[in-house]
Amino acid sequence: GAVVSQHPSRVICKSGTSVKIECRSLDFQATTMFWYRQFPKQSLMLMATSNEGSKATYEQGVEKDKFLINHASLTLSTLTVTSAHPEDSSFYICSAKTRASYEQYFGPGTRLTVT
Amino acid sequence: SQQGEEDPQALSIQEGENATMNCSYKTSINNLQWYRQNSGRGLVHLILIRSNEREKHSGRLRVTLDTSKKSSSLLITASRAADTASYFCATEAITQGGSEKLVFGKGTKLTVNP
């Protein structure tokens, strides 16, 4: 149990376009979902926390208008990278947890390349 | 900012040997968690140790916690090539919105050579 999926696993887009990444909890209801960004050979940096039905809370330095997060249901959160630029190229990972558990369940990640 | 700091940054050992990774943190914690990440993949939770625990075992994993030194160690015994991965410690913090979040260390890249 506790499976989190992400789609797509890899995406290549042109500079200036927008890309949407989906994160789904497949067999549990996630009250909280997290979006992380990971640069090569580095650790995960939390971008934002989203609770179902409410606005996401962004970490300091993360542009809300550039990284749009929607947590419309207890099983789905989306991250949209708007007007993508090459510097947005990165590995984006989501995780999900329930209110009752300390553990975060991570998706497999999405590799975004902006050309 | 990243609270956890692992060392070494990279570790290369032979199959069958033990691997020890260390993590230091800066603030008070309720618990400390260790995660594993295979290259280009998401993270998998390995083990959680609470602040009132000093040692915890799970299979070939042994985690210690020293709250006085604000440090933890992860020991993998009898390592296998399949243990090759990056290992991260993580501590909890509170987001601006009041939710709990994990703050990850920089990780240790472990390579187990067959």
PDB file of C-alpha atoms in Angstrom:
ATOM      1  CA  GLY A   1       0.000   0.000   0.000  1.00  0.00           C
ATOM      2  CA  ALA A   2       0.836   3.715   0.205  1.00  0.00           C
ATOM      3  CA  VAL A   3       1.749   4.181  -3.435  1.00  0.00           C
ATOM      4  CA  VAL A   4       2.250   7.600  -4.931  1.00  0.00           C
ATOM      5  CA  SER A   5       2.493   8.066  -8.669  1.00  0.00           C
ATOM      6  CA  GLN A   6       3.716  10.954 -10.743  1.00  0.00           C
ATOM      7  CA  HIS A   7       3.018  11.759 -14.341  1.00  0.00           C
ATOM      8  CA  PRO A   8       4.844  12.297 -16.557  1.00  0.00           C
ATOM      9  CA  SER A   9       8.098  10.675 -15.505  1.00  0.00           C
ATOM     10  CA  ARG A  10      10.026  12.724 -18.033  1.00  0.00           C
ATOM     11  CA  VAL A  11       9.087  15.824 -19.985  1.00  0.00           C
ATOM     12  CA  ILE A  12      10.965  18.031 -22.375  1.00  0.00           C
ATOM     13  CA  CYS A  13       9.466  21.391 -23.200  1.00  0.00           C
ATOM     14  CA  LYS A  14      10.473  24.551 -24.963  1.00  0.00           C
ATOM     15  CA  SER A  15      11.331  27.709 -23.119  1.00  0.00           C
ATOM     16  CA  GLY A  16       8.271  29.840 -22.487  1.00  0.00           C
ATOM     17  CA  THR A  17       5.779  27.000 -22.364  1.00  0.00           C
ATOM     18  CA  SER A  18       4.006  25.628 -19.302  1.00  0.00           C
ATOM     19  CA  VAL A  19       4.220  22.106 -17.965  1.00  0.00           C
ATOM     20  CA  LYS A  20       1.854  20.330 -15.607  1.00  0.00           C
ATOM     21  CA  ILE A  21       3.003  17.506 -13.349  1.00  0.00           C
ATOM     22  CA  GLU A  22       0.494  15.295 -11.583  1.00  0.00           C
ATOM     23  CA  CYS A  23       0.936  13.577  -8.249  1.00  0.00           C
ATOM     24  CA  ARG A  24      -1.568  10.954  -7.177  1.00  0.00           C
ATOM     25  CA  SER A  25      -1.931   8.878  -4.053  1.00  0.00           C
ATOM     26  CA  LEU A  26      -3.240   5.604  -5.420  1.00  0.00           C
ATOM     27  CA  ASP A  27      -4.459   3.737  -2.378  1.00  0.00           C
ATOM     28  CA  PHE A  28      -4.876   6.275   0.368  1.00  0.00           C
ATOM     29  CA  GLN A  29      -6.256   9.729   0.906  1.00  0.00           C
ATOM     30  CA  ALA A  30      -3.553  12.310   1.298  1.00  0.00           C
ATOM     31  CA  THR A  31      -4.444  15.231   3.500  1.00  0.00           C
ATOM     32  CA  THR A  32      -1.112  16.864   2.747  1.00  0.00           C
ATOM     33  CA  MET A  33       1.068  16.771  -0.317  1.00  0.00           C
ATOM     34  CA  PHE A  34       4.537  18.178  -0.703  1.00  0.00           C
ATOM     35  CA  TRP A  35       6.470  19.264  -3.774  1.00  0.00           C
ATOM     36  CA  TYR A  36      10.232  19.090  -3.820  1.00  0.00           C
ATOM     37  CA  ARG A  37      12.890  20.041  -6.292  1.00  0.00           C
ATOM     38  CA  GLN A  38      16.185  18.246  -6.553  1.00  0.00           C
ATOM     39  CA  PHE A  39      19.223  19.375  -8.500  1.00  0.00           C
ATOM     40  CA  PRO A  40      21.789  16.805  -9.643  1.00  0.00           C
ATOM     41  CA  LYS A  41      23.750  15.288  -6.782  1.00  0.00           C
ATOM     42  CA  GLN A  42      21.982  17.492  -4.286  1.00  0.00           C
ATOM     43  CA  SER A  43      19.356  17.085  -1.640  1.00  0.00           C
ATOM     44  CA  LEU A  44      15.652  17.699  -1.889  1.00  0.00           C
ATOM     45  CA  MET A  45      14.473  21.261  -1.442  1.00  0.00           C
ATOM     46  CA  LEU A  46      10.881  21.691  -0.334  1.00  0.00           C
ATOM     47  CA  MET A  47       9.021  24.023  -2.646  1.00  0.00           C
ATOM     48  CA  ALA A  48       5.555  24.022  -1.178  1.00  0.00           C
ATOM     49  CA  THR A  49       3.099  22.206   1.024  1.00  0.00           C
ATOM     50  CA  SER A  50      -0.483  21.765  -0.028  1.00  0.00           C
ATOM     51  CA  ASN A  51      -3.458  20.681   1.996  1.00  0.00           C
ATOM     52  CA  GLU A  52      -6.554  19.452   0.237  1.00  0.00           C
ATOM     53  CA  GLY A  53      -8.985  22.232  -0.466  1.00  0.00           C
ATOM     54  CA  SER A  54      -6.742  25.062   0.658  1.00  0.00           C
ATOM     55  CA  LYS A  55      -4.032  27.177  -0.882  1.00  0.00           C
ATOM     56  CA  ALA A  56      -0.507  25.882  -0.965  1.00  0.00           C
ATOM     57  CA  THR A  57       2.087  27.242   1.405  1.00  0.00           C
ATOM     58  CA  TYR A  58       5.271  28.111  -0.436  1.00  0.00           C
ATOM     59  CA  GLU A  59       8.744  28.055   0.978  1.00  0.00           C
ATOM     60  CA  GLN A  60      10.746  31.235   1.043  1.00  0.00           C
ATOM     61  CA  GLY A  61      12.212  32.039  -2.338  1.00  0.00           C
ATOM     62  CA  VAL A  62       9.747  29.954  -4.347  1.00  0.00           C
ATOM     63  CA  GLU A  63       7.680  31.994  -6.779  1.00  0.00           C
ATOM     64  CA  LYS A  64       3.978  31.302  -6.341  1.00  0.00           C
ATOM     65  CA  ASP A  65       3.063  32.610  -9.767  1.00  0.00           C
ATOM     66  CA  LYS A  66       5.659  30.476 -11.472  1.00  0.00           C
ATOM     67  CA  PHE A  67       4.991  27.217  -9.668  1.00  0.00           C
ATOM     68  CA  LEU A  68       1.240  26.829  -9.462  1.00  0.00           C
ATOM     69  CA  ILE A  69       0.038  24.123  -7.130  1.00  0.00           C
ATOM     70  CA  ASN A  70      -3.473  22.762  -6.994  1.00  0.00           C
ATOM     71  CA  HIS A  71      -4.589  20.144  -4.501  1.00  0.00           C
ATOM     72  CA  ALA A  72      -8.126  19.629  -5.713  1.00  0.00           C
ATOM     73  CA  SER A  73      -8.844  16.294  -4.082  1.00  0.00           C
ATOM     74  CA  LEU A  74      -7.480  13.954  -1.446  1.00  0.00           C
ATOM     75  CA  THR A  75      -5.720  11.932  -4.110  1.00  0.00           C
ATOM     76  CA  LEU A  76      -4.443  14.481  -6.600  1.00  0.00           C
ATOM     77  CA  SER A  77      -2.119  17.451  -6.548  1.00  0.00           C
ATOM     78  CA  THR A  78      -0.701  19.187  -9.583  1.00  0.00           C
ATOM     79  CA  LEU A  79       2.335  21.382 -10.062  1.00  0.00           C
ATOM     80  CA  THR A  80       2.362  23.642 -13.089  1.00  0.00           C
ATOM     81  CA  VAL A  81       5.623  25.249 -14.079  1.00  0.00           C
ATOM     82  CA  THR A  82       4.578  28.350 -15.981  1.00  0.00           C
ATOM     83  CA  SER A  83       6.670  30.058 -18.640  1.00  0.00           C
ATOM     84  CA  ALA A  84       9.414  27.525 -18.126  1.00  0.00           C
ATOM     85  CA  HIS A  85      13.034  28.496 -18.595  1.00  0.00           C
ATOM     86  CA  PRO A  86      16.150  26.317 -18.844  1.00  0.00           C
ATOM     87  CA  GLU A  87      16.992  27.065 -15.212  1.00  0.00           C
ATOM     88  CA  ASP A  88      13.736  25.345 -14.230  1.00  0.00           C
ATOM     89  CA  SER A  89      15.169  22.082 -15.522  1.00  0.00           C
ATOM     90  CA  SER A  90      15.294  19.804 -12.530  1.00  0.00           C
ATOM     91  CA  PHE A  91      13.928  16.676 -10.894  1.00  0.00           C
ATOM     92  CA  TYR A  92      10.582  17.349  -9.257  1.00  0.00           C
ATOM     93  CA  ILE A  93       9.347  14.943  -6.580  1.00  0.00           C
ATOM     94  CA  CYS A  94       6.059  14.916  -4.753  1.00  0.00           C
ATOM     95  CA  SER A  95       5.166  13.191  -1.537  1.00  0.00           C
ATOM     96  CA  ALA A  96       1.958  12.596   0.316  1.00  0.00           C
ATOM     97  CA  LYS A  97       0.948  11.886   3.865  1.00  0.00           C
ATOM     98  CA  THR A  98      -2.116  11.413   5.943  1.00  0.00           C
ATOM     99  CA  ARG A  99      -2.908  13.362   9.064  1.00  0.00           C
ATOM    100  CA  ALA A 100      -2.494  10.261  11.168  1.00  0.00           C
ATOM    101  CA  SER A 101       0.968   9.306   9.954  1.00  0.00           C
ATOM    102  CA  TYR A 102       4.387  10.866  10.264  1.00  0.00           C
ATOM    103  CA  GLU A 103       5.606   9.093   7.170  1.00  0.00           C
ATOM    104  CA  GLN A 104       5.713  10.735   3.772  1.00  0.00           C
ATOM    105  CA  TYR A 105       5.262   8.525   0.730  1.00  0.00           C
ATOM    106  CA  PHE A 106       7.217   9.706  -2.251  1.00  0.00           C
ATOM    107  CA  GLY A 107       6.422   9.593  -5.922  1.00  0.00           C
ATOM    108  CA  PRO A 108       9.046   8.394  -8.419  1.00  0.00           C
ATOM    109  CA  GLY A 109       9.818  11.919  -9.581  1.00  0.00           C
ATOM    110  CA  THR A 110       9.510  13.852 -12.833  1.00  0.00           C
ATOM    111  CA  ARG A 111      12.552  14.872 -14.836  1.00  0.00           C
ATOM    112  CA  LEU A 112      11.859  18.248 -16.480  1.00  0.00           C
ATOM    113  CA  THR A 113      14.151  19.508 -19.211  1.00  0.00           C
ATOM    114  CA  VAL A 114      13.518  22.950 -20.657  1.00  0.00           C
ATOM    115  CA  THR A 115      15.251  23.628 -23.950  1.00  0.00           C
TER     116      THR A 115
ATOM    117  CA  SER B   1      17.954  25.894   4.904  1.00  0.00           C
ATOM    118  CA  GLN B   2      18.989  22.283   5.186  1.00  0.00           C
ATOM    119  CA  GLN B   3      19.166  21.192   8.772  1.00  0.00           C
ATOM    120  CA  GLY B   4      20.629  17.758   8.381  1.00  0.00           C
ATOM    121  CA  GLU B   5      24.168  17.315   7.266  1.00  0.00           C
ATOM    122  CA  GLU B   6      25.389  13.872   6.343  1.00  0.00           C
ATOM    123  CA  ASP B   7      28.903  12.637   6.155  1.00  0.00           C
ATOM    124  CA  PRO B   8      30.609  11.256   4.311  1.00  0.00           C
ATOM    125  CA  GLN B   9      29.222  12.749   1.108  1.00  0.00           C
ATOM    126  CA  ALA B  10      30.256   9.617  -0.742  1.00  0.00           C
ATOM    127  CA  LEU B  11      31.183   6.152   0.430  1.00  0.00           C
ATOM    128  CA  SER B  12      32.456   3.237  -1.625  1.00  0.00           C
ATOM    129  CA  ILE B  13      32.744  -0.218  -0.072  1.00  0.00           C
ATOM    130  CA  GLN B  14      32.914  -3.863  -1.047  1.00  0.00           C
ATOM    131  CA  GLU B  15      29.978  -6.188  -0.825  1.00  0.00           C
ATOM    132  CA  GLY B  16      29.770  -7.758   2.612  1.00  0.00           C
ATOM    133  CA  GLU B  17      31.323  -4.814   4.409  1.00  0.00           C
ATOM    134  CA  ASN B  18      29.411  -2.537   6.747  1.00  0.00           C
ATOM    135  CA  ALA B  19      28.532   1.018   5.777  1.00  0.00           C
ATOM    136  CA  THR B  20      28.157   3.796   8.315  1.00  0.00           C
ATOM    137  CA  MET B  21      26.667   7.168   7.492  1.00  0.00           C
ATOM    138  CA  ASN B  22      26.346  10.052   9.904  1.00  0.00           C
ATOM    139  CA  CYS B  23      23.925  12.925  10.158  1.00  0.00           C
ATOM    140  CA  SER B  24      24.057  16.063  12.258  1.00  0.00           C
ATOM    141  CA  TYR B  25      21.242  18.502  12.845  1.00  0.00           C
ATOM    142  CA  LYS B  26      20.862  21.845  14.511  1.00  0.00           C
ATOM    143  CA  THR B  27      17.535  22.207  16.279  1.00  0.00           C
ATOM    144  CA  SER B  28      15.488  20.162  18.722  1.00  0.00           C
ATOM    145  CA  ILE B  29      13.653  17.269  17.154  1.00  0.00           C
ATOM    146  CA  ASN B  30      10.767  14.946  17.886  1.00  0.00           C
ATOM    147  CA  ASN B  31      12.164  12.298  15.608  1.00  0.00           C
ATOM    148  CA  LEU B  32      14.700  11.730  12.877  1.00  0.00           C
ATOM    149  CA  GLN B  33      14.088   9.725   9.737  1.00  0.00           C
ATOM    150  CA  TRP B  34      16.323   8.064   7.202  1.00  0.00           C
ATOM    151  CA  TYR B  35      15.391   7.722   3.556  1.00  0.00           C
ATOM    152  CA  ARG B  36      16.956   6.003   0.604  1.00  0.00           C
ATOM    153  CA  GLN B  37      16.924   7.198  -3.000  1.00  0.00           C
ATOM    154  CA  ASN B  38      17.948   5.125  -5.960  1.00  0.00           C
ATOM    155  CA  SER B  39      19.395   7.160  -8.796  1.00  0.00           C
ATOM    156  CA  GLY B  40      16.722   9.163 -10.575  1.00  0.00           C
ATOM    157  CA  ARG B  41      13.929   7.856  -8.382  1.00  0.00           C
ATOM    158  CA  GLY B  42      11.813   8.962  -5.468  1.00  0.00           C
ATOM    159  CA  LEU B  43      12.625   8.388  -1.831  1.00  0.00           C
ATOM    160  CA  VAL B  44      11.818   5.361   0.235  1.00  0.00           C
ATOM    161  CA  HIS B  45      11.374   5.620   3.969  1.00  0.00           C
ATOM    162  CA  LEU B  46      13.762   3.352   5.857  1.00  0.00           C
ATOM    163  CA  ILE B  47      13.397   3.994   9.536  1.00  0.00           C
ATOM    164  CA  LEU B  48      12.298   6.556  12.100  1.00  0.00           C
ATOM    165  CA  ILE B  49      13.879   7.019  15.486  1.00  0.00           C
ATOM    166  CA  ARG B  50      12.164   9.096  18.137  1.00  0.00           C
ATOM    167  CA  SER B  51      13.961  11.605  20.288  1.00  0.00           C
ATOM    168  CA  ASN B  52      13.628   9.399  23.366  1.00  0.00           C
ATOM    169  CA  GLU B  53      15.201   6.427  21.616  1.00  0.00           C
ATOM    170  CA  ARG B  54      18.916   5.813  21.373  1.00  0.00           C
ATOM    171  CA  GLU B  55      19.043   2.912  18.983  1.00  0.00           C
ATOM    172  CA  LYS B  56      16.720   1.149  16.604  1.00  0.00           C
ATOM    173  CA  HIS B  57      17.070  -1.865  14.347  1.00  0.00           C
ATOM    174  CA  SER B  58      15.304  -2.910  11.191  1.00  0.00           C
ATOM    175  CA  GLY B  59      16.733  -5.897   9.380  1.00  0.00           C
ATOM    176  CA  ARG B  60      20.288  -5.019   8.367  1.00  0.00           C
ATOM    177  CA  LEU B  61      19.788  -1.411   9.371  1.00  0.00           C
ATOM    178  CA  ARG B  62      20.794   0.045  12.682  1.00  0.00           C
ATOM    179  CA  VAL B  63      20.154   3.650  13.565  1.00  0.00           C
ATOM    180  CA  THR B  64      21.487   5.494  16.563  1.00  0.00           C
ATOM    181  CA  LEU B  65      20.523   8.879  17.898  1.00  0.00           C
ATOM    182  CA  ASP B  66      22.469  11.110  20.247  1.00  0.00           C
ATOM    183  CA  THR B  67      20.349  14.123  21.050  1.00  0.00           C
ATOM    184  CA  SER B  68      23.073  15.671  23.203  1.00  0.00           C
ATOM    185  CA  LYS B  69      25.344  15.790  20.177  1.00  0.00           C
ATOM    186  CA  LYS B  70      22.470  16.348  17.751  1.00  0.00           C
ATOM    187  CA  SER B  71      23.669  13.496  15.602  1.00  0.00           C
ATOM    188  CA  SER B  72      22.473  10.211  14.199  1.00  0.00           C
ATOM    189  CA  SER B  73      24.116   7.354  12.377  1.00  0.00           C
ATOM    190  CA  LEU B  74      22.830   4.765   9.954  1.00  0.00           C
ATOM    191  CA  LEU B  75      24.657   1.464   9.786  1.00  0.00           C
ATOM    192  CA  ILE B  76      24.013  -1.017   7.021  1.00  0.00           C
ATOM    193  CA  THR B  77      25.504  -4.392   7.845  1.00  0.00           C
ATOM    194  CA  ALA B  78      26.632  -7.022   5.359  1.00  0.00           C
ATOM    195  CA  SER B  79      26.102  -4.647   2.469  1.00  0.00           C
ATOM    196  CA  ARG B  80      24.921  -5.800  -0.936  1.00  0.00           C
ATOM    197  CA  ALA B  81      25.316  -4.300  -4.379  1.00  0.00           C
ATOM    198  CA  ALA B  82      21.575  -3.551  -4.264  1.00  0.00           C
ATOM    199  CA  ASP B  83      22.200  -1.196  -1.337  1.00  0.00           C
ATOM    200  CA  THR B  84      23.869   1.208  -3.752  1.00  0.00           C
ATOM    201  CA  ALA B  85      21.862   4.418  -3.430  1.00  0.00           C
ATOM    202  CA  SER B  86      21.863   7.820  -1.782  1.00  0.00           C
ATOM    203  CA  TYR B  87      20.822   7.980   1.844  1.00  0.00           C
ATOM    204  CA  PHE B  88      19.283  11.038   3.450  1.00  0.00           C
ATOM    205  CA  CYS B  89      18.432  11.905   6.995  1.00  0.00           C
ATOM    206  CA  ALA B  90      15.467  14.156   7.592  1.00  0.00           C
ATOM    207  CA  THR B  91      14.104  16.076  10.530  1.00  0.00           C
ATOM    208  CA  GLU B  92      10.764  17.727  10.993  1.00  0.00           C
ATOM    209  CA  ALA B  93      10.140  21.436  10.985  1.00  0.00           C
ATOM    210  CA  ILE B  94       7.059  23.594  10.780  1.00  0.00           C
ATOM    211  CA  THR B  95       6.097  25.398   7.586  1.00  0.00           C
ATOM    212  CA  GLN B  96       4.889  28.971   7.519  1.00  0.00           C
ATOM    213  CA  GLY B  97       1.390  27.575   7.208  1.00  0.00           C
ATOM    214  CA  GLY B  98       1.734  25.493  10.326  1.00  0.00           C
ATOM    215  CA  SER B  99       2.137  22.114   8.636  1.00  0.00           C
ATOM    216  CA  GLU B 100       4.931  19.735   9.432  1.00  0.00           C
ATOM    217  CA  LYS B 101       7.605  19.416   6.797  1.00  0.00           C
ATOM    218  CA  LEU B 102      10.734  17.370   6.388  1.00  0.00           C
ATOM    219  CA  VAL B 103      14.105  19.029   6.075  1.00  0.00           C
ATOM    220  CA  PHE B 104      16.595  16.789   4.327  1.00  0.00           C
ATOM    221  CA  GLY B 105      20.325  16.604   4.669  1.00  0.00           C
ATOM    222  CA  LYS B 106      22.625  16.628   1.696  1.00  0.00           C
ATOM    223  CA  GLY B 107      22.846  12.879   1.607  1.00  0.00           C
ATOM    224  CA  THR B 108      25.505  10.216   1.401  1.00  0.00           C
ATOM    225  CA  LYS B 109      26.001   8.451  -1.889  1.00  0.00           C
ATOM    226  CA  LEU B 110      26.802   4.829  -1.124  1.00  0.00           C
ATOM    227  CA  THR B 111      28.342   2.555  -3.718  1.00  0.00           C
ATOM    228  CA  VAL B 112      28.633  -1.128  -2.913  1.00  0.00           C
ATOM    229  CA  ASN B 113      30.964  -2.881  -5.281  1.00  0.00           C
ATOM    230  CA  PRO B 114      30.272  -6.561  -6.046  1.00  0.00           C
TER     231      PRO B 114
END
